[in-house]
């Protein structure tokens, strides 16, 4: 019954808030009433927001595929110095806090930015940020499938008279198509539920459903309208997930997989060299520039180079009593992240055990598959939905946690749990039952078997999962924005507040705080990479 | 020399994949309709030689003439050579017919003709009625025949076979080798057959080129090869002690 704690947790902290949102949207006054829903949907402003959210997500997905598919080919087919390191480093932008990325991009394409072009407030800023976040999703998902395709299939096609683009269209594409669909649906979902990026970079004219939900809640106190919007958003997410599930079943082609080292080759022709170089330059431009500019500008104060912006973080200027020195946010963030990690790990371990069972064939029951799916649902829903749901459920009896600090780490744990399970379950599954039997016949007691077989194998995955959960919690912005108490900001919240205040010193502080948050995240990711179990990297 | 159907003139290939050795100054002339065995131990460069002829690997020096035309820099898809790999490399997303029809589609053969040709070639390799089968459901021997049918369908000007029996068991191999020889001769094809197996080369080839460390050390008929091996290495490869 290891499944009970995680399922109970999700029932209370995920399903209940979602049900509450649905009821609030469809039964505003205690009776089923679709009028309110219809009114909101018919509203021209809301329609514009919905339309923008959809097309912005499609544009982000297309743009991302355009840039990242060549990147996937690069990692799948070529050998070049630093490949392994770069492959792991690509994960860093994916887990960087949205707020940090937004601030970094402002340093280049914001007003007074390095490029001299001010794109902040335009849809371009949003699209660039979405490519930044999702490039690695496409490259890693598609690239790892691509790398297992035997190059001799493509060579056979060439020998049979297929010109290069036909080789791609007739052989490569059909084999990578399902992984491209998988990556695209993830990119679409992430772009559709993008919150921090749009809030900071989109200005007043470009707003997604998420931002609208936040505004309706926090600015206009229109919880009923927000509920309808959250409902709309859930609907789209569910449709995408269903479509994705169906297309996966229909499209996937099984083929003999090669190991990636067998299929890669160094660049031979000048064209291949040019291909590798231009891809690497794109990666450097996309990731290197904004992050470097962020760090450099955080040290460049109006008084010259120095730690001015960093020292200002300890300042309790502002005069008002509610102002907290930003440096306190670091402590808050670390505390919330520790609690969230602990919750996610305990529940994730229970869940992984329940899904995998004892490794015997009959443990793959319908129940375990159902648990597996149930645990993945929060992955698709947005952090804003979680935050908003918490807000309307836990501010009244029977569970009034509104003023409690617990809501934040719990919300972070809900967001992190699917990732933790996805890392732990494959590790548990990879333990060959014969290993335990072998250890037992070699004279190991059950306790020794556990210590000498299970712990070393799962231990690594557990460390990696802990790192992931910690990084996710550190950077979480969407849910936190709804639940934060003014006196206990997290780092992303403090950065967002600093951005909201005018003046160079506040922007400087945002950059200094972003630099610290980025370094924390990078350190955590480096630790993960040391512990990452070989061969099971689903993210 | 100028009358030969396929001529390699002083062909060398630079190091590319780490596991492949370089080819040194290879000159070979093949008459039309000849079946040539390329015999060598693993790492001798025999696969690279085939890849160079197919255009999958660039020759760094020398030239390749096929049927009077210099094809040294012609891209693979325009060379019209049929290439069959050891592991067959069947397209997993296509069924047997569609695999066989692939080259015909690339050559823009109209559909009615294509279907006729596919049936014809499948019959030739003894797989009539296999057209709609999923390639994953085939046995090793059947896969080998489908790969052969796919290679033969567009009527290649030259047949390149890279250890096509490599993944099959002994009994099946002996049977298929003689069948393959008959087929190639009946169709009047010119073929290069790469193998590390002496008996396969002897059963199949009109002449055998022995490769060692990227160079041809002897190129003769099986009879001459057997009677007077040029080097210690050749005689060891032939199983003489």
XYZ file of C-alpha atoms in Angstrom, chain A residues 78-455:
378
model
C 28.348 13.934 -34.881
C 31.250 13.542 -32.541
C 32.917 16.754 -31.403
C 35.003 17.867 -28.436
C 32.982 18.653 -25.326
C 29.875 16.856 -26.566
C 29.103 15.003 -23.341
C 29.584 18.086 -21.189
C 27.374 20.184 -23.450
C 24.682 17.494 -23.443
C 24.396 17.739 -19.641
C 24.872 21.502 -19.618
C 21.804 21.855 -21.838
C 19.686 20.843 -18.847
C 20.678 23.987 -16.988
C 18.585 26.467 -19.021
C 15.631 24.103 -18.705
C 15.611 24.354 -14.917
C 16.710 27.971 -14.638
C 14.043 29.999 -12.884
C 11.796 31.813 -15.364
C 12.407 35.049 -13.530
C 16.173 34.737 -13.947
C 15.831 34.094 -17.673
C 13.470 37.037 -18.054
C 15.912 39.352 -16.262
C 18.857 38.037 -18.332
C 16.993 38.674 -21.553
C 16.033 42.156 -20.391
C 19.770 42.789 -20.034
C 20.125 42.258 -23.786
C 16.840 43.047 -25.465
C 15.249 45.249 -22.808
C 15.422 49.004 -22.694
C 19.080 50.013 -22.400
C 20.022 46.432 -23.161
C 23.228 45.313 -24.801
C 21.754 44.765 -28.276
C 20.394 48.287 -28.502
C 17.067 46.876 -29.674
C 14.239 47.092 -27.180
C 11.990 44.090 -27.633
C 10.534 44.058 -24.131
C 6.767 44.195 -24.335
C 6.780 42.588 -27.778
C 5.871 39.056 -28.632
C 9.454 38.510 -29.844
C 10.808 38.729 -26.326
C 8.342 36.028 -25.270
C 9.192 33.796 -28.222
C 12.938 34.111 -27.635
C 12.487 33.200 -23.984
C 10.375 30.178 -24.910
C 13.042 28.962 -27.331
C 15.602 29.474 -24.562
C 13.641 27.221 -22.191
C 12.514 24.566 -24.614
C 15.514 24.163 -26.907
C 16.911 21.481 -24.597
C 13.554 19.664 -24.434
C 13.534 19.157 -28.206
C 17.258 18.515 -28.592
C 17.376 15.954 -25.798
C 14.083 14.184 -26.564
C 14.525 13.999 -30.327
C 18.319 13.724 -30.226
C 18.314 10.638 -28.026
C 15.861 8.856 -30.348
C 17.702 10.017 -33.437
C 21.020 8.739 -32.101
C 19.659 5.195 -31.896
C 18.757 5.073 -35.597
C 21.218 2.945 -37.538
C 22.997 5.259 -40.042
C 23.012 2.323 -42.454
C 19.262 2.833 -42.920
C 19.992 6.293 -44.267
C 22.953 4.998 -46.269
C 20.779 2.276 -47.804
C 18.285 4.920 -48.858
C 21.073 6.946 -50.462
C 22.361 3.936 -52.340
C 18.786 3.297 -53.526
C 18.791 6.716 -55.138
C 17.332 9.036 -52.492
C 18.751 12.562 -52.509
C 19.594 14.025 -49.055
C 16.259 15.682 -48.302
C 14.397 12.572 -49.403
C 16.525 10.436 -47.100
C 15.332 12.675 -44.289
C 11.691 12.686 -45.418
C 11.417 8.978 -46.194
C 13.592 7.346 -43.540
C 14.731 9.633 -40.738
C 11.491 11.563 -40.250
C 9.173 8.530 -39.923
C 11.484 7.169 -37.225
C 11.864 10.376 -35.201
C 8.295 11.587 -35.778
C 6.825 10.282 -32.556
C 9.604 11.806 -30.484
C 9.144 15.109 -32.312
C 5.435 14.910 -31.465
C 6.292 14.202 -27.834
C 8.708 17.122 -27.656
C 6.297 19.447 -29.481
C 3.449 18.728 -27.116
C 5.719 19.455 -24.148
C 6.902 22.710 -25.713
C 3.324 23.684 -26.537
C 2.179 22.974 -22.964
C 5.079 24.880 -21.437
C 4.444 27.841 -23.726
C 0.707 27.679 -23.148
C 1.151 27.723 -19.377
C 4.032 30.203 -19.426
C 3.590 32.706 -16.626
C 6.717 34.426 -15.320
C 8.119 35.050 -18.797
C 4.940 36.635 -20.105
C 4.349 38.602 -16.929
C 7.789 40.194 -17.091
C 8.540 40.339 -20.823
C 5.058 40.655 -22.314
C 4.272 44.130 -21.035
C 0.668 45.188 -20.839
C -0.386 44.262 -24.330
C 0.673 40.637 -24.439
C -1.033 38.495 -21.875
C -1.601 34.773 -21.689
C -4.389 32.983 -19.828
C -2.014 32.431 -16.919
C -1.256 36.113 -16.542
C -4.942 36.926 -16.881
C -5.796 34.447 -14.133
C -3.217 36.100 -11.907
C -4.446 39.608 -12.668
C -8.100 38.706 -12.153
C -7.159 37.200 -8.792
C -4.532 39.530 -7.420
C -5.487 42.850 -9.020
C -9.235 42.721 -9.613
C -10.230 40.140 -6.990
C -12.520 38.538 -9.584
C -12.120 34.970 -8.367
C -15.123 33.725 -10.363
C -13.684 35.029 -13.623
C -10.290 33.579 -12.703
C -11.931 30.208 -12.030
C -13.534 30.149 -15.483
C -10.183 31.002 -17.054
C -8.414 28.285 -15.068
C -11.111 25.901 -16.262
C -10.512 26.889 -19.879
C -6.847 26.334 -19.417
C -7.357 22.900 -17.864
C -9.576 21.995 -20.788
C -6.904 22.845 -23.355
C -4.250 20.996 -21.380
C -6.402 17.862 -21.156
C -7.178 17.987 -24.878
C -3.476 18.291 -25.713
C -2.561 15.401 -23.417
C -5.287 13.183 -24.900
C -4.274 14.051 -28.456
C -0.694 13.351 -27.573
C -1.502 9.981 -26.022
C -3.450 8.942 -29.093
C -0.841 10.099 -31.571
C 1.829 8.208 -29.642
C -0.096 4.965 -29.867
C -0.784 5.438 -33.539
C 2.570 6.586 -34.738
C 5.368 4.907 -32.930
C 7.538 2.549 -34.961
C 9.646 0.018 -33.134
C 13.114 -0.451 -34.499
C 16.382 -2.103 -33.519
C 18.164 0.557 -31.547
C 21.867 1.155 -31.884
C 23.966 2.583 -29.114
C 24.615 6.268 -29.634
C 28.399 5.878 -29.751
C 28.002 3.542 -32.730
C 26.072 6.068 -34.779
C 28.119 9.212 -34.281
C 30.956 10.316 -36.517
C 33.350 13.255 -36.646
C 32.750 15.906 -39.267
C 34.203 14.854 -42.598
C 33.186 17.348 -45.267
C 33.477 21.150 -44.982
C 29.674 21.281 -45.016
C 29.467 19.051 -41.970
C 32.063 21.174 -40.197
C 30.047 24.254 -41.007
C 26.905 22.540 -39.697
C 28.542 21.668 -36.370
C 30.075 25.105 -35.972
C 26.891 27.024 -36.728
C 24.892 24.921 -34.289
C 27.446 25.416 -31.530
C 27.486 29.133 -32.230
C 23.712 29.231 -31.957
C 23.863 27.474 -28.584
C 26.493 29.931 -27.351
C 24.448 32.874 -28.588
C 21.155 31.625 -27.136
C 22.419 30.605 -23.700
C 25.880 32.056 -23.217
C 25.154 35.654 -24.059
C 22.163 36.376 -21.809
C 23.655 34.607 -18.806
C 27.045 36.227 -19.209
C 25.527 39.658 -19.679
C 23.463 39.062 -16.539
C 26.526 38.323 -14.435
C 28.590 41.149 -15.908
C 25.840 43.740 -15.529
C 25.148 42.695 -11.954
C 28.640 44.013 -11.150
C 28.427 47.152 -13.220
C 26.928 49.802 -10.965
C 26.526 53.500 -11.727
C 29.588 54.028 -9.504
C 31.694 51.596 -11.531
C 32.538 47.918 -11.140
C 31.785 46.419 -7.779
C 29.461 44.672 -5.412
C 27.173 47.681 -5.058
C 24.042 45.885 -6.222
C 24.865 42.905 -4.031
C 25.411 45.060 -0.948
C 22.105 46.769 -1.665
C 20.389 43.399 -1.245
C 20.964 43.593 2.501
C 19.514 47.080 2.641
C 16.147 47.515 4.255
C 15.523 50.736 2.428
C 12.104 51.588 1.207
C 10.938 53.048 4.457
C 7.755 51.016 4.731
C 7.449 48.434 7.463
C 6.451 45.722 5.029
C 9.739 46.017 3.151
C 12.020 43.080 3.716
C 15.696 43.189 2.802
C 15.982 41.043 -0.351
C 18.764 38.981 1.165
C 16.219 37.422 3.525
C 14.617 35.862 0.455
C 17.655 33.610 0.047
C 17.032 32.060 3.453
C 13.314 31.714 2.746
C 13.963 30.047 -0.599
C 16.456 27.582 0.851
C 14.065 26.694 3.670
C 11.048 26.200 1.376
C 13.148 24.195 -1.067
C 14.417 21.887 1.681
C 10.912 21.153 2.943
C 9.497 20.737 -0.570
C 12.345 18.377 -1.481
C 11.756 16.256 1.624
C 8.019 15.976 0.897
C 8.541 15.202 -2.784
C 11.211 12.593 -2.069
C 9.247 10.646 0.549
C 6.076 10.647 -1.532
C 7.971 10.053 -4.775
C 9.742 7.033 -3.333
C 6.430 5.556 -2.134
C 4.900 6.200 -5.533
C 7.830 4.732 -7.460
C 7.691 1.616 -5.298
C 3.972 1.292 -5.913
C 4.418 1.676 -9.663
C 7.334 -0.692 -10.043
C 6.255 -3.313 -7.507
C 8.721 -6.080 -6.709
C 9.893 -6.373 -10.283
C 8.055 -9.614 -10.987
C 5.894 -9.846 -14.076
C 2.546 -9.829 -12.301
C 3.356 -6.610 -10.471
C 2.563 -4.660 -13.637
C -1.083 -4.419 -12.749
C -3.720 -2.077 -13.984
C -3.535 -0.364 -10.592
C 0.162 0.407 -10.945
C -0.337 1.775 -14.441
C -3.227 3.868 -13.224
C -1.102 5.229 -10.376
C 1.612 6.037 -12.879
C -0.794 8.091 -15.018
C -2.435 9.793 -12.045
C 0.939 10.977 -10.825
C 1.808 12.494 -14.175
C -1.256 14.717 -14.440
C 0.226 17.589 -12.396
C 3.058 17.724 -14.929
C 0.620 18.941 -17.545
C -1.263 21.407 -15.439
C 0.180 24.762 -14.710
C 1.689 26.067 -11.524
C -0.761 28.937 -11.660
C -3.654 26.476 -11.517
C -2.080 24.876 -8.463
C -1.521 28.241 -6.792
C -4.971 29.539 -7.609
C -6.580 26.271 -6.513
C -4.781 26.407 -3.173
C -5.924 29.975 -2.751
C -9.614 29.185 -3.091
C -9.560 25.904 -1.154
C -7.283 26.394 1.811
C -8.515 29.771 3.014
C -11.526 28.388 4.796
C -12.408 25.476 7.049
C -11.916 22.530 7.092
C -8.329 23.285 6.157
C -7.408 26.887 6.688
C -3.764 27.182 5.777
C -3.940 30.634 4.254
C -1.589 32.191 6.729
C 0.498 29.084 7.148
C 3.912 28.927 5.542
C 3.302 25.275 4.680
C 1.283 26.018 1.557
C 4.350 27.105 -0.392
C 6.543 24.022 0.062
C 3.459 21.819 -0.450
C 2.685 23.565 -3.748
C 6.329 23.178 -4.797
C 6.179 19.487 -3.910
C 3.068 19.029 -6.099
C 4.971 20.589 -9.003
C 8.139 18.558 -8.361
C 6.543 15.173 -7.616
C 6.077 13.990 -11.237
C 9.745 14.715 -11.986
C 10.858 12.831 -8.889
C 8.743 9.787 -9.775
C 10.022 9.857 -13.353
C 13.599 9.685 -12.069
C 13.056 7.096 -9.341
C 10.775 4.593 -11.069
C 13.213 3.705 -13.878
C 16.014 3.290 -11.333
C 13.916 0.923 -9.214
C 12.794 -0.914 -12.331
C 16.388 -1.326 -13.437
C 17.169 -3.512 -10.434
C 17.252 -7.003 -11.838
C 15.460 -9.331 -9.377
C 18.290 -11.772 -10.007
C 20.670 -9.296 -8.365
C 18.804 -9.714 -5.107
C 18.695 -13.470 -5.557
C 22.387 -13.563 -6.371
C 23.205 -11.535 -3.260
C 21.023 -13.826 -1.157
C 22.683 -16.997 -2.438
C 26.037 -15.397 -1.705
C 24.985 -15.268 1.920
C 23.596 -11.760 2.291
C 20.797 -11.319 4.792
C 17.722 -9.397 3.571
C 19.075 -6.312 5.294
C 22.457 -6.719 3.630
C 20.743 -7.250 0.271
C 18.914 -3.981 0.729
C 22.089 -2.191 1.778
C 24.344 -3.624 -0.871
C 21.986 -3.769 -3.853
C 19.015 -1.468 -3.540
C 20.600 1.477 -1.769
